[in-house]
Amino acid sequence: MNNLFQEPQSNTLLENSALCRKLHLNLQRNQKQDHTQLLDEAAAAFRYEDCQDEYWNPEEFSLLYGTALWDESTASQRVVLNQLYWVAYYSQIISAEIATIYFNQTSAAGLYAQEDFRTVCDMLDLESAQERAHISAFKTIADQVEAKLFGERLFSYPMRSPFTETMIYADTNALKRWWKQLQLQAFGLLSAGNTFLACQYFTVRGLRTLNGKLVQHKLSRYYQTHLDPDHAPIPAKISYYHFMDESFHFNSSTLLSHEVVNCLNPPTRFESTVANLGILGCQKDHYHFSAAINGIFWFDPAIYSTIYRLLRSPIFGLDVESAKAMLQRCFSQESAGLHRSYQTHQEAMESYKAYLTPISYAWSRNREMALMAKNSIDTYLNIQRRSLRRVLPSLEEDIINQRPVEKKSVLESGTLP
Ligand SMILES: [Fe+2]
Ligand SMILES: [Fe+2]
């Protein structure tokens, strides 16, 4: 659209025809390759019985890979750990994508206040619809697997609001959760009415997607290199289809946070502070690394009770004392698995630094990922040893008390609430 009225323009997106072309192309290609239908069909065809004896990811992407539990597991237990990595990993992705849908929408509202932003908003609409298909596919698999294996939820959860803590195993408590919810709600309101903040949301989304890309690229290779792709396990197909959609999402995050932002007025002091607090929040969320799951930055003390329930389930069948001893060995000792997870944390940190290089308003502690850089194997082990001492004595009792009364009926019906 030309500026027919010679009005002063608050942005120059249309004048940057190369950028407009890139945005248009990203949208067009994503529309053309959209994997929504394939994902829906795959999820609808999923029956756990059909692929329960196979790996769904490369072997090193198994729950607790390279720890004492993995080393001592039988071949069939390893298959379950491999499948549970998928369930746990994508349960985390569901939570992140629920938040993404909300902020795509508030950001689109903030960006649509400018001339010429239709393509950007159409792109975000498509991405939100794709996220709903992703969530639906992940949830179908996760719910069915956990209902069949345990008759109760381990890593999955019922649908949740975008204002819930995004990390499903975080270093948190009731007060921190309430404060996080307020921050998320405040950012939603701000971004819907502020073009710069709407645009800079994609810096945070880009960082988070970058972390996903590191692992999801490897997960998607399992299907791509499968000897008989037509008969590959459906969850492996879903990993591949999802990765294909997400590569467009990452492109749009980069275009918005590195290029479109330069078509807007430079940030005020307030806008720059809010933007940097958002990036700092991402560093906080990604501070920890987990011996249980390589590539997701969970706070392991928050996962002890879930892993304990897994060890006590018929899959591993450990008694109370053996299960506690296994937790000690998996989380408080150095292991090959822990080193792999730390390595991924380091790789993520380096890629975040590179991603932030063109962001002129980023504070140096964000640019250098100073908070994330403070974590180490020693810090991890100290936290675990302290937490295990506190948590282990009452673990069995806590779990019995937490278990919902309706568990019995769930076991009988084979479906999860
Ligand atoms: Fe997604
Ligand atoms: Fe996405």
XYZ file of C-alpha atoms and ligand atoms in Angstrom:
419
model
C 0.000 0.000 0.000
C 1.418 3.411 -0.915
C 1.337 6.311 1.450
C -1.313 8.190 -0.590
C -1.848 10.878 2.005
C 1.790 11.674 2.680
C 1.157 10.996 6.361
C 4.164 10.679 8.645
C 4.919 6.961 8.917
C 5.826 5.436 12.228
C 7.446 2.460 10.495
C 9.150 1.753 7.213
C 8.312 -1.923 6.715
C 6.839 -1.329 3.252
C 9.872 0.683 2.204
C 12.023 -2.322 2.991
C 10.921 -4.392 0.022
C 13.577 -7.103 0.541
C 12.258 -7.747 4.061
C 8.633 -7.722 2.862
C 9.567 -10.321 0.271
C 11.252 -12.517 2.885
C 8.186 -12.337 5.158
C 5.878 -13.138 2.278
C 8.012 -16.055 1.152
C 8.200 -17.511 4.673
C 4.406 -17.377 4.948
C 3.850 -18.829 1.469
C 6.269 -21.710 1.982
C 4.827 -22.548 5.378
C 1.292 -22.558 3.900
C 2.451 -24.873 1.143
C 4.315 -27.340 3.363
C 1.949 -27.119 6.348
C 2.046 -30.484 8.169
C -1.254 -30.053 10.035
C -3.132 -32.705 8.076
C -0.285 -35.217 8.310
C -0.031 -34.635 12.065
C -3.778 -35.033 12.564
C -3.811 -38.248 10.524
C -0.783 -39.645 12.344
C -2.279 -38.914 15.774
C -5.620 -40.434 14.772
C -3.884 -43.623 13.599
C -1.761 -44.006 16.745
C -2.208 -47.225 18.684
C 0.422 -47.854 21.333
C 0.278 -51.614 20.712
C 1.568 -51.048 17.160
C 4.904 -49.543 18.228
C 5.329 -50.434 21.893
C 8.368 -52.628 21.257
C 10.411 -50.077 19.328
C 12.519 -47.015 20.014
C 10.921 -43.723 18.946
C 14.063 -41.585 19.187
C 17.789 -42.097 18.715
C 18.964 -44.172 21.676
C 20.765 -41.323 23.440
C 17.426 -39.514 23.656
C 16.039 -41.811 26.322
C 14.923 -40.850 29.800
C 17.872 -41.047 32.232
C 20.176 -42.184 29.430
C 23.724 -42.721 30.641
C 22.746 -42.873 34.324
C 22.799 -45.851 36.710
C 19.183 -46.669 35.822
C 19.945 -46.852 32.118
C 23.092 -48.901 32.664
C 21.197 -51.505 34.684
C 17.993 -51.622 32.610
C 16.979 -54.583 30.481
C 16.424 -54.145 26.742
C 12.651 -53.839 27.201
C 13.005 -51.321 30.050
C 15.274 -49.276 27.784
C 12.566 -49.241 25.133
C 10.158 -47.763 27.699
C 12.752 -45.166 28.764
C 13.200 -44.211 25.127
C 9.429 -43.806 24.654
C 9.083 -41.927 27.945
C 11.694 -39.440 26.759
C 9.296 -38.687 23.885
C 6.334 -38.353 26.258
C 8.232 -36.160 28.740
C 9.899 -34.022 26.072
C 6.714 -33.236 24.181
C 4.748 -32.714 27.408
C 7.122 -29.816 28.011
C 6.672 -28.623 24.422
C 2.867 -28.636 24.888
C 3.240 -26.249 27.823
C 5.553 -23.922 25.877
C 3.251 -23.943 22.846
C 0.143 -23.116 24.884
C 1.986 -19.955 25.966
C 3.182 -19.344 22.397
C -0.384 -19.368 21.040
C -1.419 -16.693 23.532
C 1.583 -14.434 22.913
C 1.364 -14.875 19.127
C -2.102 -13.435 19.437
C -1.291 -10.538 21.776
C 1.769 -9.705 19.663
C -0.265 -9.815 16.461
C -2.650 -7.325 18.093
C 0.283 -5.026 18.923
C 1.792 -5.323 15.448
C -1.458 -4.916 13.524
C -1.696 -1.355 14.856
C 0.972 -0.457 12.280
C 0.510 0.019 8.536
C 1.578 -2.911 6.331
C 1.682 -5.649 8.984
C -0.963 -7.918 7.482
C 1.553 -10.512 6.256
C 3.203 -10.683 9.680
C -0.163 -11.214 11.383
C -1.315 -13.812 8.821
C 1.947 -15.654 9.454
C 1.297 -15.654 13.218
C -2.293 -16.846 12.714
C -1.057 -19.819 10.699
C 1.601 -20.610 13.304
C -0.943 -20.552 16.148
C -3.225 -22.947 14.247
C -0.218 -25.212 13.666
C 0.669 -25.133 17.378
C -2.854 -26.340 18.176
C -2.335 -29.304 15.841
C 1.093 -29.985 17.413
C -0.350 -29.920 20.934
C -3.199 -32.189 19.921
C -0.846 -34.788 18.403
C 1.582 -34.725 21.364
C -1.261 -34.978 23.843
C -2.929 -37.897 22.045
C 0.274 -39.936 22.220
C 1.312 -38.914 25.750
C -2.123 -39.595 27.258
C -2.486 -42.971 25.577
C 1.011 -44.145 26.534
C 0.700 -43.152 30.184
C -2.812 -44.612 30.492
C -1.583 -47.916 29.059
C 1.725 -48.070 30.957
C 0.761 -46.665 34.342
C -2.987 -45.988 34.487
C -2.088 -42.526 35.791
C -0.253 -39.450 34.602
C 3.499 -39.148 35.075
C 4.685 -36.377 32.771
C 1.438 -35.422 31.034
C -1.265 -33.177 32.519
C -4.755 -31.988 31.630
C -5.031 -28.861 29.433
C -3.734 -25.774 31.173
C -3.802 -21.981 30.862
C -1.002 -19.958 29.248
C -0.409 -18.265 32.599
C 0.776 -21.459 34.258
C 4.519 -21.866 34.898
C 5.852 -22.873 31.454
C 8.528 -25.216 32.807
C 6.615 -28.238 34.060
C 9.421 -29.092 36.520
C 10.700 -25.752 37.791
C 12.414 -24.412 40.890
C 9.230 -22.812 42.159
C 6.659 -22.536 44.932
C 3.174 -21.056 45.333
C 4.450 -17.469 45.694
C 6.820 -17.694 42.714
C 4.055 -19.268 40.612
C 1.680 -16.414 41.468
C 4.335 -13.809 40.624
C 5.118 -15.539 37.296
C 1.426 -15.570 36.425
C 1.191 -11.832 37.078
C 4.256 -11.191 34.914
C 2.834 -13.239 32.034
C -0.509 -11.467 32.255
C 1.195 -8.049 32.381
C 3.340 -8.876 29.353
C 0.244 -10.017 27.441
C -1.451 -6.670 28.081
C 1.670 -4.647 27.278
C 2.513 -6.464 24.054
C -1.053 -6.137 22.725
C -0.738 -2.354 22.949
C 2.938 -1.735 22.202
C 4.443 -2.511 18.800
C 8.046 -2.651 19.984
C 7.285 -5.072 22.820
C 5.071 -7.129 20.511
C 7.978 -7.380 18.083
C 10.617 -8.127 20.704
C 8.542 -11.025 22.072
C 9.991 -12.860 19.093
C 13.501 -12.483 20.522
C 12.386 -14.602 23.479
C 10.398 -16.939 21.235
C 13.461 -17.254 18.967
C 15.688 -18.211 21.916
C 13.202 -20.813 23.109
C 12.738 -22.230 19.609
C 16.504 -22.335 19.191
C 16.735 -24.626 22.205
C 13.992 -26.793 20.690
C 15.734 -26.880 17.322
C 18.953 -28.272 18.809
C 17.167 -31.391 20.069
C 14.256 -31.665 17.659
C 16.606 -31.747 14.698
C 18.172 -34.889 16.185
C 14.770 -36.404 17.061
C 13.504 -35.795 13.509
C 16.544 -37.598 12.047
C 15.272 -40.867 13.504
C 12.366 -40.886 11.037
C 14.425 -39.452 8.195
C 17.030 -42.175 8.479
C 14.572 -44.993 9.268
C 15.082 -47.988 6.952
C 11.330 -48.358 6.402
C 9.859 -44.852 6.886
C 6.293 -45.914 5.985
C 6.313 -48.269 8.946
C 8.323 -46.066 11.282
C 6.680 -45.595 14.705
C 4.091 -42.814 14.548
C 5.697 -40.724 17.341
C 8.921 -40.607 15.286
C 6.911 -39.333 12.288
C 5.309 -36.710 14.500
C 8.769 -35.537 15.644
C 9.711 -35.043 11.994
C 6.485 -33.284 10.924
C 6.714 -31.007 13.939
C 10.315 -30.096 13.245
C 9.380 -29.154 9.679
C 6.681 -26.707 10.849
C 8.934 -25.312 13.558
C 11.691 -24.398 11.120
C 9.303 -21.802 9.623
C 8.430 -20.558 13.085
C 12.100 -20.061 13.823
C 12.519 -18.121 10.557
C 9.665 -15.817 11.434
C 11.044 -15.247 14.966
C 14.395 -14.283 13.421
C 12.865 -12.003 10.785
C 10.774 -10.212 13.408
C 13.376 -9.882 16.155
C 16.385 -9.129 13.932
C 14.912 -7.194 10.994
C 11.314 -6.007 11.452
C 12.265 -4.471 14.803
C 14.606 -2.103 12.928
C 11.619 -0.705 11.015
C 10.137 0.532 14.299
C 11.086 3.505 16.438
C 14.008 2.691 18.744
C 12.830 1.464 22.159
C 12.234 3.886 25.016
C 14.021 3.180 28.283
C 10.882 1.466 29.598
C 10.484 -0.716 26.488
C 14.126 -1.716 26.535
C 13.906 -2.622 30.245
C 10.813 -4.789 29.742
C 12.443 -6.465 26.726
C 15.602 -7.245 28.693
C 13.637 -8.550 31.663
C 11.942 -10.944 29.240
C 15.307 -12.243 28.019
C 16.543 -12.496 31.602
C 13.424 -14.542 32.421
C 14.370 -16.908 29.610
C 17.882 -17.249 31.098
C 16.331 -18.035 34.485
C 14.061 -20.655 32.932
C 17.052 -22.218 31.181
C 19.484 -22.023 34.102
C 19.180 -25.672 35.150
C 19.971 -28.821 33.227
C 18.617 -32.282 33.919
C 20.212 -35.702 34.233
C 16.764 -37.168 33.534
C 16.192 -35.490 30.184
C 18.868 -34.147 27.891
C 17.776 -30.927 26.188
C 15.052 -29.747 28.562
C 16.213 -27.471 31.324
C 14.193 -28.929 34.166
C 15.016 -28.503 37.825
C 15.664 -32.119 38.800
C 14.556 -31.960 42.473
C 11.080 -31.187 41.106
C 11.118 -34.440 39.136
C 12.209 -36.864 41.883
C 8.675 -37.894 42.803
C 7.764 -38.599 39.155
C 10.877 -40.730 38.617
C 10.247 -42.446 41.939
C 6.745 -43.406 40.790
C 8.259 -44.774 37.585
C 10.733 -46.877 39.593
C 7.943 -48.182 41.830
C 5.686 -48.975 38.837
C 5.515 -52.523 37.439
C 7.924 -51.482 34.648
C 10.829 -51.383 37.134
C 9.141 -52.923 40.161
C 11.613 -51.558 42.753
C 10.764 -51.621 46.442
C 10.844 -48.416 48.518
C 14.482 -48.642 49.582
C 15.822 -49.741 46.176
C 13.889 -46.928 44.444
C 15.326 -44.322 46.823
C 18.825 -45.722 46.378
C 18.405 -45.546 42.601
C 17.315 -41.892 42.805
C 20.452 -41.159 44.825
C 22.658 -42.800 42.223
C 20.961 -41.196 39.211
C 20.879 -37.650 40.534
C 23.700 -37.186 43.002
C 26.527 -38.900 41.119
C 28.399 -37.799 38.043
C 27.356 -39.831 35.000
C 27.774 -39.885 31.236
C 24.117 -38.804 30.980
C 24.678 -35.779 33.205
C 27.684 -34.713 31.121
C 25.629 -34.988 27.913
C 22.905 -32.790 29.391
C 25.470 -30.243 30.533
C 26.979 -30.278 27.041
C 23.561 -29.479 25.514
C 23.139 -26.668 28.054
C 26.499 -25.220 26.960
C 25.582 -25.537 23.268
C 22.254 -23.819 23.892
C 24.008 -20.989 25.726
C 26.459 -20.431 22.877
C 23.667 -20.420 20.301
C 21.640 -17.936 22.400
C 24.655 -15.608 22.531
C 24.993 -15.743 18.747
C 21.244 -15.123 18.369
C 21.441 -12.006 20.551
C 24.453 -10.506 18.732
C 22.356 -8.246 16.456
C 20.025 -7.144 19.294
C 21.362 -3.664 19.977
C 19.257 -2.997 23.083
C 20.284 -6.236 24.905
C 22.013 -5.756 28.283
C 25.476 -7.241 28.523
C 24.394 -9.842 31.119
C 21.861 -11.051 28.543
C 24.289 -10.795 25.639
C 26.799 -12.919 27.567
C 24.144 -15.215 29.071
C 25.837 -14.502 32.388
C 23.172 -16.183 34.519
C 23.057 -19.423 32.516
C 26.853 -19.496 32.474
C 26.953 -19.667 36.282
C 25.618 -23.218 36.409
C 28.059 -26.129 36.398
C 28.248 -29.866 37.112
C 29.455 -29.132 40.669
C 26.591 -26.708 41.323
C 24.157 -29.286 39.944
C 25.479 -32.063 42.190
C 25.442 -29.856 45.299
C 21.807 -28.897 44.679
C 20.821 -32.547 44.175
C 22.627 -33.816 47.272
C 20.986 -31.151 49.434
C 17.546 -31.751 47.926
C 17.753 -35.545 48.136
C 18.600 -35.348 51.842
C 15.460 -33.261 52.348
C 13.066 -35.122 50.020
C 13.926 -38.822 50.246
C 12.822 -39.623 53.825
C 9.145 -38.762 53.235
C 8.908 -39.533 49.495
C 6.756 -42.677 49.696
C 4.357 -41.066 52.135
C 4.076 -37.853 50.073
C 3.219 -39.826 46.961
C 0.506 -41.847 48.660
C -0.987 -38.601 49.996
C -0.815 -36.857 46.605
C -2.310 -39.712 44.605
C -5.846 -38.760 43.545
C -8.641 -40.887 44.991
C -10.043 -41.495 41.515
C -6.875 -43.362 40.472
C -8.607 -46.672 40.927
C -11.358 -45.801 38.454
C -8.756 -44.499 35.990
C -6.965 -47.797 36.155
C -10.182 -49.590 35.409
C -11.291 -47.406 32.482
C -7.825 -47.038 30.884
C -8.421 -43.338 30.124
C -6.914 -40.309 31.782
C -8.833 -37.299 33.064
Fe 5.037 -26.556 17.642
Fe 6.278 -23.162 16.978
